[in-house]
């Protein structure tokens, strides 16, 4: 089925305007959050190549990165039973559930490096949650479905695949640096607006 990517393009245009206008993280989150909720409320726009699970690893497909690296938009595809390690982001992020469901377990880390699980949320289609060093930055995310892929759309306040971040081993408090990268080499074409121009 051919998808109409104009919904994603409109979201990216509006989110770019917001990060150009707002410096305050809380204001950025408050304004982008409802736009992301609106984007993931309808599951008809994500091209098929950015929905494909990998048999072993969860996939992070870059859909868009702002030229000034103020935001990036990523499609996370979870195969059945797949999950992240416990990790941080170091920048703000919004997660919108598009398809399936995911579980996010939140952690705090004390001065000695000890991790404590504080919360567990189930994200269902259309729902959005936030992470950041201000609102809580350490979590572990899992596909909540044992038999199907799940897909969430993430927006971050940086080019997230190139950010130096951390994974944590909860039992030992061990910390390792990581840079996530992206699974795709080519990105979706947001800018072929010929159909709407011809139709005008
Ligand atoms: Fe995360």
mmCIF file with all atom_site columns, C-alpha atoms and ligand atoms in Angstrom:
data_model
loop_
_atom_site.group_PDB
_atom_site.id
_atom_site.type_symbol
_atom_site.label_atom_id
_atom_site.label_alt_id
_atom_site.label_comp_id
_atom_site.label_asym_id
_atom_site.label_entity_id
_atom_site.label_seq_id
_atom_site.pdbx_PDB_ins_code
_atom_site.Cartn_x
_atom_site.Cartn_y
_atom_site.Cartn_z
_atom_site.occupancy
_atom_site.B_iso_or_equiv
_atom_site.pdbx_formal_charge
_atom_site.auth_seq_id
_atom_site.auth_comp_id
_atom_site.auth_asym_id
_atom_site.auth_atom_id
_atom_site.pdbx_PDB_model_num
ATOM   1   C  CA  . UNK A 1 1   ? 0.000  0.000   0.000  1.00 0.00 ? 1   UNK A CA  1
ATOM   2   C  CA  . UNK A 1 2   ? 1.432  3.399   -0.969 1.00 0.00 ? 2   UNK A CA  1
ATOM   3   C  CA  . UNK A 1 3   ? 1.581  5.766   1.971  1.00 0.00 ? 3   UNK A CA  1
ATOM   4   C  CA  . UNK A 1 4   ? 0.994  9.511   1.987  1.00 0.00 ? 4   UNK A CA  1
ATOM   5   C  CA  . UNK A 1 5   ? 3.889  11.033  3.879  1.00 0.00 ? 5   UNK A CA  1
ATOM   6   C  CA  . UNK A 1 6   ? 2.408  14.560  4.007  1.00 0.00 ? 6   UNK A CA  1
ATOM   7   C  CA  . UNK A 1 7   ? 1.291  14.010  7.623  1.00 0.00 ? 7   UNK A CA  1
ATOM   8   C  CA  . UNK A 1 8   ? 4.933  13.432  8.659  1.00 0.00 ? 8   UNK A CA  1
ATOM   9   C  CA  . UNK A 1 9   ? 6.103  16.437  6.600  1.00 0.00 ? 9   UNK A CA  1
ATOM   10  C  CA  . UNK A 1 10  ? 3.602  18.738  8.338  1.00 0.00 ? 10  UNK A CA  1
ATOM   11  C  CA  . UNK A 1 11  ? 4.723  17.450  11.752 1.00 0.00 ? 11  UNK A CA  1
ATOM   12  C  CA  . UNK A 1 12  ? 8.400  18.101  10.907 1.00 0.00 ? 12  UNK A CA  1
ATOM   13  C  CA  . UNK A 1 13  ? 7.675  21.615  9.620  1.00 0.00 ? 13  UNK A CA  1
ATOM   14  C  CA  . UNK A 1 14  ? 5.730  22.495  12.782 1.00 0.00 ? 14  UNK A CA  1
ATOM   15  C  CA  . UNK A 1 15  ? 8.284  20.926  15.155 1.00 0.00 ? 15  UNK A CA  1
ATOM   16  C  CA  . UNK A 1 16  ? 11.101 22.807  13.363 1.00 0.00 ? 16  UNK A CA  1
ATOM   17  C  CA  . UNK A 1 17  ? 9.201  26.085  13.815 1.00 0.00 ? 17  UNK A CA  1
ATOM   18  C  CA  . UNK A 1 18  ? 8.816  25.317  17.518 1.00 0.00 ? 18  UNK A CA  1
ATOM   19  C  CA  . UNK A 1 19  ? 12.512 24.578  18.176 1.00 0.00 ? 19  UNK A CA  1
ATOM   20  C  CA  . UNK A 1 20  ? 13.335 27.785  16.288 1.00 0.00 ? 20  UNK A CA  1
ATOM   21  C  CA  . UNK A 1 21  ? 10.983 29.820  18.477 1.00 0.00 ? 21  UNK A CA  1
ATOM   22  C  CA  . UNK A 1 22  ? 11.420 28.238  21.927 1.00 0.00 ? 22  UNK A CA  1
ATOM   23  C  CA  . UNK A 1 23  ? 14.599 27.860  23.979 1.00 0.00 ? 23  UNK A CA  1
ATOM   24  C  CA  . UNK A 1 24  ? 12.939 26.420  27.083 1.00 0.00 ? 24  UNK A CA  1
ATOM   25  C  CA  . UNK A 1 25  ? 12.708 22.596  27.183 1.00 0.00 ? 25  UNK A CA  1
ATOM   26  C  CA  . UNK A 1 26  ? 9.354  22.558  28.993 1.00 0.00 ? 26  UNK A CA  1
ATOM   27  C  CA  . UNK A 1 27  ? 7.849  24.866  26.362 1.00 0.00 ? 27  UNK A CA  1
ATOM   28  C  CA  . UNK A 1 28  ? 9.242  22.746  23.514 1.00 0.00 ? 28  UNK A CA  1
ATOM   29  C  CA  . UNK A 1 29  ? 7.850  19.542  25.065 1.00 0.00 ? 29  UNK A CA  1
ATOM   30  C  CA  . UNK A 1 30  ? 4.466  21.133  25.769 1.00 0.00 ? 30  UNK A CA  1
ATOM   31  C  CA  . UNK A 1 31  ? 4.099  22.308  22.176 1.00 0.00 ? 31  UNK A CA  1
ATOM   32  C  CA  . UNK A 1 32  ? 5.500  19.292  20.286 1.00 0.00 ? 32  UNK A CA  1
ATOM   33  C  CA  . UNK A 1 33  ? 3.739  16.688  22.448 1.00 0.00 ? 33  UNK A CA  1
ATOM   34  C  CA  . UNK A 1 34  ? 0.205  17.284  21.078 1.00 0.00 ? 34  UNK A CA  1
ATOM   35  C  CA  . UNK A 1 35  ? 1.555  17.376  17.515 1.00 0.00 ? 35  UNK A CA  1
ATOM   36  C  CA  . UNK A 1 36  ? 3.227  13.985  18.014 1.00 0.00 ? 36  UNK A CA  1
ATOM   37  C  CA  . UNK A 1 37  ? 0.030  12.613  19.584 1.00 0.00 ? 37  UNK A CA  1
ATOM   38  C  CA  . UNK A 1 38  ? -1.830 13.784  16.501 1.00 0.00 ? 38  UNK A CA  1
ATOM   39  C  CA  . UNK A 1 39  ? 0.795  12.217  14.181 1.00 0.00 ? 39  UNK A CA  1
ATOM   40  C  CA  . UNK A 1 40  ? 0.639  8.771   15.819 1.00 0.00 ? 40  UNK A CA  1
ATOM   41  C  CA  . UNK A 1 41  ? -3.159 8.840   16.142 1.00 0.00 ? 41  UNK A CA  1
ATOM   42  C  CA  . UNK A 1 42  ? -3.357 7.793   12.480 1.00 0.00 ? 42  UNK A CA  1
ATOM   43  C  CA  . UNK A 1 43  ? -1.289 4.848   11.219 1.00 0.00 ? 43  UNK A CA  1
ATOM   44  C  CA  . UNK A 1 44  ? -1.315 5.448   7.454  1.00 0.00 ? 44  UNK A CA  1
ATOM   45  C  CA  . UNK A 1 45  ? 1.809  7.467   6.655  1.00 0.00 ? 45  UNK A CA  1
ATOM   46  C  CA  . UNK A 1 46  ? 4.946  5.498   7.558  1.00 0.00 ? 46  UNK A CA  1
ATOM   47  C  CA  . UNK A 1 47  ? 6.543  3.947   4.430  1.00 0.00 ? 47  UNK A CA  1
ATOM   48  C  CA  . UNK A 1 48  ? 6.875  0.162   4.657  1.00 0.00 ? 48  UNK A CA  1
ATOM   49  C  CA  . UNK A 1 49  ? 10.694 0.139   4.564  1.00 0.00 ? 49  UNK A CA  1
ATOM   50  C  CA  . UNK A 1 50  ? 10.752 1.949   7.932  1.00 0.00 ? 50  UNK A CA  1
ATOM   51  C  CA  . UNK A 1 51  ? 8.420  -0.599  9.564  1.00 0.00 ? 51  UNK A CA  1
ATOM   52  C  CA  . UNK A 1 52  ? 10.586 -3.708  9.078  1.00 0.00 ? 52  UNK A CA  1
ATOM   53  C  CA  . UNK A 1 53  ? 11.740 -5.547  12.188 1.00 0.00 ? 53  UNK A CA  1
ATOM   54  C  CA  . UNK A 1 54  ? 15.102 -7.318  12.343 1.00 0.00 ? 54  UNK A CA  1
ATOM   55  C  CA  . UNK A 1 55  ? 15.087 -10.896 13.662 1.00 0.00 ? 55  UNK A CA  1
ATOM   56  C  CA  . UNK A 1 56  ? 17.676 -10.079 16.360 1.00 0.00 ? 56  UNK A CA  1
ATOM   57  C  CA  . UNK A 1 57  ? 17.814 -6.341  17.047 1.00 0.00 ? 57  UNK A CA  1
ATOM   58  C  CA  . UNK A 1 58  ? 15.315 -3.533  17.462 1.00 0.00 ? 58  UNK A CA  1
ATOM   59  C  CA  . UNK A 1 59  ? 15.654 -1.087  14.566 1.00 0.00 ? 59  UNK A CA  1
ATOM   60  C  CA  . UNK A 1 60  ? 16.114 2.690   14.629 1.00 0.00 ? 60  UNK A CA  1
ATOM   61  C  CA  . UNK A 1 61  ? 15.260 4.240   11.260 1.00 0.00 ? 61  UNK A CA  1
ATOM   62  C  CA  . UNK A 1 62  ? 16.066 7.925   10.888 1.00 0.00 ? 62  UNK A CA  1
ATOM   63  C  CA  . UNK A 1 63  ? 13.078 9.651   9.235  1.00 0.00 ? 63  UNK A CA  1
ATOM   64  C  CA  . UNK A 1 64  ? 14.385 13.216  9.486  1.00 0.00 ? 64  UNK A CA  1
ATOM   65  C  CA  . UNK A 1 65  ? 17.228 15.212  11.008 1.00 0.00 ? 65  UNK A CA  1
ATOM   66  C  CA  . UNK A 1 66  ? 17.120 18.994  11.243 1.00 0.00 ? 66  UNK A CA  1
ATOM   67  C  CA  . UNK A 1 67  ? 20.104 20.552  9.378  1.00 0.00 ? 67  UNK A CA  1
ATOM   68  C  CA  . UNK A 1 68  ? 21.040 22.341  12.626 1.00 0.00 ? 68  UNK A CA  1
ATOM   69  C  CA  . UNK A 1 69  ? 20.605 19.031  14.549 1.00 0.00 ? 69  UNK A CA  1
ATOM   70  C  CA  . UNK A 1 70  ? 18.017 20.631  16.849 1.00 0.00 ? 70  UNK A CA  1
ATOM   71  C  CA  . UNK A 1 71  ? 15.627 17.691  16.303 1.00 0.00 ? 71  UNK A CA  1
ATOM   72  C  CA  . UNK A 1 72  ? 15.641 14.206  14.844 1.00 0.00 ? 72  UNK A CA  1
ATOM   73  C  CA  . UNK A 1 73  ? 12.647 11.938  14.144 1.00 0.00 ? 73  UNK A CA  1
ATOM   74  C  CA  . UNK A 1 74  ? 13.159 8.175   14.370 1.00 0.00 ? 74  UNK A CA  1
ATOM   75  C  CA  . UNK A 1 75  ? 10.968 5.121   13.756 1.00 0.00 ? 75  UNK A CA  1
ATOM   76  C  CA  . UNK A 1 76  ? 11.734 2.451   16.379 1.00 0.00 ? 76  UNK A CA  1
ATOM   77  C  CA  . UNK A 1 77  ? 10.678 -1.028  15.295 1.00 0.00 ? 77  UNK A CA  1
ATOM   78  C  CA  . UNK A 1 78  ? 10.556 -3.752  17.919 1.00 0.00 ? 78  UNK A CA  1
ATOM   79  C  CA  . UNK A 1 79  ? 10.418 -7.381  16.944 1.00 0.00 ? 79  UNK A CA  1
ATOM   80  C  CA  . UNK A 1 80  ? 8.511  -9.777  19.219 1.00 0.00 ? 80  UNK A CA  1
ATOM   81  C  CA  . UNK A 1 81  ? 10.244 -9.970  22.619 1.00 0.00 ? 81  UNK A CA  1
ATOM   82  C  CA  . UNK A 1 82  ? 12.915 -7.358  21.815 1.00 0.00 ? 82  UNK A CA  1
ATOM   83  C  CA  . UNK A 1 83  ? 14.026 -4.720  24.324 1.00 0.00 ? 83  UNK A CA  1
ATOM   84  C  CA  . UNK A 1 84  ? 16.701 -2.075  24.927 1.00 0.00 ? 84  UNK A CA  1
ATOM   85  C  CA  . UNK A 1 85  ? 19.270 -2.189  27.702 1.00 0.00 ? 85  UNK A CA  1
ATOM   86  C  CA  . UNK A 1 86  ? 18.749 0.351   30.500 1.00 0.00 ? 86  UNK A CA  1
ATOM   87  C  CA  . UNK A 1 87  ? 19.935 3.608   28.885 1.00 0.00 ? 87  UNK A CA  1
ATOM   88  C  CA  . UNK A 1 88  ? 19.843 7.405   28.987 1.00 0.00 ? 88  UNK A CA  1
ATOM   89  C  CA  . UNK A 1 89  ? 19.378 10.083  26.295 1.00 0.00 ? 89  UNK A CA  1
ATOM   90  C  CA  . UNK A 1 90  ? 21.118 13.230  27.658 1.00 0.00 ? 90  UNK A CA  1
ATOM   91  C  CA  . UNK A 1 91  ? 18.648 15.358  25.627 1.00 0.00 ? 91  UNK A CA  1
ATOM   92  C  CA  . UNK A 1 92  ? 14.848 15.669  25.630 1.00 0.00 ? 92  UNK A CA  1
ATOM   93  C  CA  . UNK A 1 93  ? 12.832 13.055  23.789 1.00 0.00 ? 93  UNK A CA  1
ATOM   94  C  CA  . UNK A 1 94  ? 9.174  12.334  23.051 1.00 0.00 ? 94  UNK A CA  1
ATOM   95  C  CA  . UNK A 1 95  ? 7.931  8.816   22.267 1.00 0.00 ? 95  UNK A CA  1
ATOM   96  C  CA  . UNK A 1 96  ? 4.631  8.348   20.426 1.00 0.00 ? 96  UNK A CA  1
ATOM   97  C  CA  . UNK A 1 97  ? 3.171  4.863   20.010 1.00 0.00 ? 97  UNK A CA  1
ATOM   98  C  CA  . UNK A 1 98  ? 2.114  4.167   16.426 1.00 0.00 ? 98  UNK A CA  1
ATOM   99  C  CA  . UNK A 1 99  ? 1.491  0.414   16.263 1.00 0.00 ? 99  UNK A CA  1
ATOM   100 C  CA  . UNK A 1 100 ? 1.403  -2.362  18.879 1.00 0.00 ? 100 UNK A CA  1
ATOM   101 C  CA  . UNK A 1 101 ? 2.498  -1.488  22.426 1.00 0.00 ? 101 UNK A CA  1
ATOM   102 C  CA  . UNK A 1 102 ? 5.663  -0.997  24.453 1.00 0.00 ? 102 UNK A CA  1
ATOM   103 C  CA  . UNK A 1 103 ? 6.636  -1.085  28.097 1.00 0.00 ? 103 UNK A CA  1
ATOM   104 C  CA  . UNK A 1 104 ? 8.924  1.591   29.566 1.00 0.00 ? 104 UNK A CA  1
ATOM   105 C  CA  . UNK A 1 105 ? 10.564 0.914   32.940 1.00 0.00 ? 105 UNK A CA  1
ATOM   106 C  CA  . UNK A 1 106 ? 11.929 4.106   34.551 1.00 0.00 ? 106 UNK A CA  1
ATOM   107 C  CA  . UNK A 1 107 ? 14.989 4.239   36.814 1.00 0.00 ? 107 UNK A CA  1
ATOM   108 C  CA  . UNK A 1 108 ? 16.713 6.779   39.016 1.00 0.00 ? 108 UNK A CA  1
ATOM   109 C  CA  . UNK A 1 109 ? 20.462 6.682   39.679 1.00 0.00 ? 109 UNK A CA  1
ATOM   110 C  CA  . UNK A 1 110 ? 21.961 7.894   42.934 1.00 0.00 ? 110 UNK A CA  1
ATOM   111 C  CA  . UNK A 1 111 ? 25.373 9.526   43.492 1.00 0.00 ? 111 UNK A CA  1
ATOM   112 C  CA  . UNK A 1 112 ? 26.924 6.097   44.125 1.00 0.00 ? 112 UNK A CA  1
ATOM   113 C  CA  . UNK A 1 113 ? 25.630 4.850   40.764 1.00 0.00 ? 113 UNK A CA  1
ATOM   114 C  CA  . UNK A 1 114 ? 22.923 2.595   42.218 1.00 0.00 ? 114 UNK A CA  1
ATOM   115 C  CA  . UNK A 1 115 ? 19.867 2.228   39.955 1.00 0.00 ? 115 UNK A CA  1
ATOM   116 C  CA  . UNK A 1 116 ? 16.356 2.012   41.381 1.00 0.00 ? 116 UNK A CA  1
ATOM   117 C  CA  . UNK A 1 117 ? 13.302 1.173   39.293 1.00 0.00 ? 117 UNK A CA  1
ATOM   118 C  CA  . UNK A 1 118 ? 10.648 3.802   39.964 1.00 0.00 ? 118 UNK A CA  1
ATOM   119 C  CA  . UNK A 1 119 ? 7.898  3.196   37.450 1.00 0.00 ? 119 UNK A CA  1
ATOM   120 C  CA  . UNK A 1 120 ? 6.564  1.030   34.648 1.00 0.00 ? 120 UNK A CA  1
ATOM   121 C  CA  . UNK A 1 121 ? 4.302  2.364   31.905 1.00 0.00 ? 121 UNK A CA  1
ATOM   122 C  CA  . UNK A 1 122 ? 2.487  0.660   29.056 1.00 0.00 ? 122 UNK A CA  1
ATOM   123 C  CA  . UNK A 1 123 ? 2.297  2.844   25.961 1.00 0.00 ? 123 UNK A CA  1
ATOM   124 C  CA  . UNK A 1 124 ? -0.609 2.158   23.606 1.00 0.00 ? 124 UNK A CA  1
ATOM   125 C  CA  . UNK A 1 125 ? -1.283 3.512   20.097 1.00 0.00 ? 125 UNK A CA  1
ATOM   126 C  CA  . UNK A 1 126 ? -1.818 7.290   20.104 1.00 0.00 ? 126 UNK A CA  1
ATOM   127 C  CA  . UNK A 1 127 ? -0.115 7.768   23.494 1.00 0.00 ? 127 UNK A CA  1
ATOM   128 C  CA  . UNK A 1 128 ? 3.004  9.889   24.066 1.00 0.00 ? 128 UNK A CA  1
ATOM   129 C  CA  . UNK A 1 129 ? 5.591  9.956   26.864 1.00 0.00 ? 129 UNK A CA  1
ATOM   130 C  CA  . UNK A 1 130 ? 8.640  12.141  27.515 1.00 0.00 ? 130 UNK A CA  1
ATOM   131 C  CA  . UNK A 1 131 ? 12.229 11.575  28.649 1.00 0.00 ? 131 UNK A CA  1
ATOM   132 C  CA  . UNK A 1 132 ? 14.995 14.069  29.478 1.00 0.00 ? 132 UNK A CA  1
ATOM   133 C  CA  . UNK A 1 133 ? 17.574 14.767  32.164 1.00 0.00 ? 133 UNK A CA  1
ATOM   134 C  CA  . UNK A 1 134 ? 14.927 17.099  33.690 1.00 0.00 ? 134 UNK A CA  1
ATOM   135 C  CA  . UNK A 1 135 ? 11.839 14.847  33.650 1.00 0.00 ? 135 UNK A CA  1
ATOM   136 C  CA  . UNK A 1 136 ? 13.628 11.463  34.050 1.00 0.00 ? 136 UNK A CA  1
ATOM   137 C  CA  . UNK A 1 137 ? 16.169 10.183  31.549 1.00 0.00 ? 137 UNK A CA  1
ATOM   138 C  CA  . UNK A 1 138 ? 16.956 6.543   32.383 1.00 0.00 ? 138 UNK A CA  1
ATOM   139 C  CA  . UNK A 1 139 ? 14.715 3.744   31.177 1.00 0.00 ? 139 UNK A CA  1
ATOM   140 C  CA  . UNK A 1 140 ? 14.458 0.324   29.565 1.00 0.00 ? 140 UNK A CA  1
ATOM   141 C  CA  . UNK A 1 141 ? 11.957 -0.163  26.735 1.00 0.00 ? 141 UNK A CA  1
ATOM   142 C  CA  . UNK A 1 142 ? 10.467 -3.485  25.616 1.00 0.00 ? 142 UNK A CA  1
ATOM   143 C  CA  . UNK A 1 143 ? 7.991  -4.625  23.004 1.00 0.00 ? 143 UNK A CA  1
ATOM   144 C  CA  . UNK A 1 144 ? 4.900  -5.406  25.077 1.00 0.00 ? 144 UNK A CA  1
ATOM   145 C  CA  . UNK A 1 145 ? 3.698  -7.860  22.427 1.00 0.00 ? 145 UNK A CA  1
ATOM   146 C  CA  . UNK A 1 146 ? 5.168  -11.370 22.370 1.00 0.00 ? 146 UNK A CA  1
ATOM   147 C  CA  . UNK A 1 147 ? 3.913  -12.254 18.893 1.00 0.00 ? 147 UNK A CA  1
ATOM   148 C  CA  . UNK A 1 148 ? 3.968  -9.061  16.791 1.00 0.00 ? 148 UNK A CA  1
ATOM   149 C  CA  . UNK A 1 149 ? 6.245  -6.111  15.966 1.00 0.00 ? 149 UNK A CA  1
ATOM   150 C  CA  . UNK A 1 150 ? 5.556  -2.761  17.632 1.00 0.00 ? 150 UNK A CA  1
ATOM   151 C  CA  . UNK A 1 151 ? 6.500  0.667   16.260 1.00 0.00 ? 151 UNK A CA  1
ATOM   152 C  CA  . UNK A 1 152 ? 6.992  3.961   18.081 1.00 0.00 ? 152 UNK A CA  1
ATOM   153 C  CA  . UNK A 1 153 ? 7.929  7.346   16.626 1.00 0.00 ? 153 UNK A CA  1
ATOM   154 C  CA  . UNK A 1 154 ? 10.559 9.248   18.617 1.00 0.00 ? 154 UNK A CA  1
ATOM   155 C  CA  . UNK A 1 155 ? 11.488 12.927  18.473 1.00 0.00 ? 155 UNK A CA  1
ATOM   156 C  CA  . UNK A 1 156 ? 14.685 14.103  20.174 1.00 0.00 ? 156 UNK A CA  1
ATOM   157 C  CA  . UNK A 1 157 ? 16.293 17.470  20.830 1.00 0.00 ? 157 UNK A CA  1
ATOM   158 C  CA  . UNK A 1 158 ? 19.462 16.470  18.927 1.00 0.00 ? 158 UNK A CA  1
ATOM   159 C  CA  . UNK A 1 159 ? 20.701 14.145  16.162 1.00 0.00 ? 159 UNK A CA  1
ATOM   160 C  CA  . UNK A 1 160 ? 20.148 11.277  18.570 1.00 0.00 ? 160 UNK A CA  1
ATOM   161 C  CA  . UNK A 1 161 ? 22.028 8.593   16.611 1.00 0.00 ? 161 UNK A CA  1
ATOM   162 C  CA  . UNK A 1 162 ? 25.232 10.642  16.964 1.00 0.00 ? 162 UNK A CA  1
ATOM   163 C  CA  . UNK A 1 163 ? 24.877 11.527  20.658 1.00 0.00 ? 163 UNK A CA  1
ATOM   164 C  CA  . UNK A 1 164 ? 27.291 10.032  23.187 1.00 0.00 ? 164 UNK A CA  1
ATOM   165 C  CA  . UNK A 1 165 ? 25.034 8.256   25.717 1.00 0.00 ? 165 UNK A CA  1
ATOM   166 C  CA  . UNK A 1 166 ? 25.167 5.563   28.389 1.00 0.00 ? 166 UNK A CA  1
ATOM   167 C  CA  . UNK A 1 167 ? 23.872 2.094   29.107 1.00 0.00 ? 167 UNK A CA  1
ATOM   168 C  CA  . UNK A 1 168 ? 23.649 0.823   32.657 1.00 0.00 ? 168 UNK A CA  1
ATOM   169 C  CA  . UNK A 1 169 ? 23.772 -2.623  34.238 1.00 0.00 ? 169 UNK A CA  1
ATOM   170 C  CA  . UNK A 1 170 ? 21.207 -2.334  37.070 1.00 0.00 ? 170 UNK A CA  1
ATOM   171 C  CA  . UNK A 1 171 ? 22.648 -5.142  39.237 1.00 0.00 ? 171 UNK A CA  1
ATOM   172 C  CA  . UNK A 1 172 ? 26.239 -3.888  39.273 1.00 0.00 ? 172 UNK A CA  1
ATOM   173 C  CA  . UNK A 1 173 ? 25.785 -0.156  38.527 1.00 0.00 ? 173 UNK A CA  1
ATOM   174 C  CA  . UNK A 1 174 ? 28.262 -0.544  35.651 1.00 0.00 ? 174 UNK A CA  1
ATOM   175 C  CA  . UNK A 1 175 ? 28.111 2.280   33.052 1.00 0.00 ? 175 UNK A CA  1
ATOM   176 C  CA  . UNK A 1 176 ? 29.183 2.018   29.410 1.00 0.00 ? 176 UNK A CA  1
ATOM   177 C  CA  . UNK A 1 177 ? 29.247 4.752   26.748 1.00 0.00 ? 177 UNK A CA  1
ATOM   178 C  CA  . UNK A 1 178 ? 27.425 4.169   23.471 1.00 0.00 ? 178 UNK A CA  1
ATOM   179 C  CA  . UNK A 1 179 ? 26.427 5.966   20.287 1.00 0.00 ? 179 UNK A CA  1
ATOM   180 C  CA  . UNK A 1 180 ? 23.325 4.352   18.793 1.00 0.00 ? 180 UNK A CA  1
ATOM   181 C  CA  . UNK A 1 181 ? 23.596 5.222   15.090 1.00 0.00 ? 181 UNK A CA  1
ATOM   182 C  CA  . UNK A 1 182 ? 20.760 4.343   12.701 1.00 0.00 ? 182 UNK A CA  1
ATOM   183 C  CA  . UNK A 1 183 ? 19.739 1.200   10.800 1.00 0.00 ? 183 UNK A CA  1
ATOM   184 C  CA  . UNK A 1 184 ? 19.038 2.959   7.481  1.00 0.00 ? 184 UNK A CA  1
ATOM   185 C  CA  . UNK A 1 185 ? 21.339 4.525   4.899  1.00 0.00 ? 185 UNK A CA  1
ATOM   186 C  CA  . UNK A 1 186 ? 18.522 6.238   2.918  1.00 0.00 ? 186 UNK A CA  1
ATOM   187 C  CA  . UNK A 1 187 ? 15.730 8.419   4.275  1.00 0.00 ? 187 UNK A CA  1
ATOM   188 C  CA  . UNK A 1 188 ? 12.115 8.888   3.159  1.00 0.00 ? 188 UNK A CA  1
ATOM   189 C  CA  . UNK A 1 189 ? 11.453 11.537  0.504  1.00 0.00 ? 189 UNK A CA  1
ATOM   190 C  CA  . UNK A 1 190 ? 9.391  14.145  2.331  1.00 0.00 ? 190 UNK A CA  1
ATOM   191 C  CA  . UNK A 1 191 ? 9.621  16.729  -0.398 1.00 0.00 ? 191 UNK A CA  1
ATOM   192 C  CA  . UNK A 1 192 ? 7.939  15.432  -3.549 1.00 0.00 ? 192 UNK A CA  1
ATOM   193 C  CA  . UNK A 1 193 ? 4.936  17.760  -3.337 1.00 0.00 ? 193 UNK A CA  1
ATOM   194 C  CA  . UNK A 1 194 ? 4.217  17.519  -7.089 1.00 0.00 ? 194 UNK A CA  1
ATOM   195 C  CA  . UNK A 1 195 ? 0.854  15.814  -6.612 1.00 0.00 ? 195 UNK A CA  1
ATOM   196 C  CA  . UNK A 1 196 ? -0.599 18.620  -4.498 1.00 0.00 ? 196 UNK A CA  1
ATOM   197 C  CA  . UNK A 1 197 ? 0.908  21.285  -6.783 1.00 0.00 ? 197 UNK A CA  1
ATOM   198 C  CA  . UNK A 1 198 ? -0.487 19.613  -9.927 1.00 0.00 ? 198 UNK A CA  1
ATOM   199 C  CA  . UNK A 1 199 ? -3.853 19.236  -8.215 1.00 0.00 ? 199 UNK A CA  1
ATOM   200 C  CA  . UNK A 1 200 ? -4.044 22.917  -7.226 1.00 0.00 ? 200 UNK A CA  1
HETATM 201 FE FE1 . LIG B 2 .   ? 15.000 5.594   25.341 1.00 0.00 ? 1   LIG B FE1 1
#
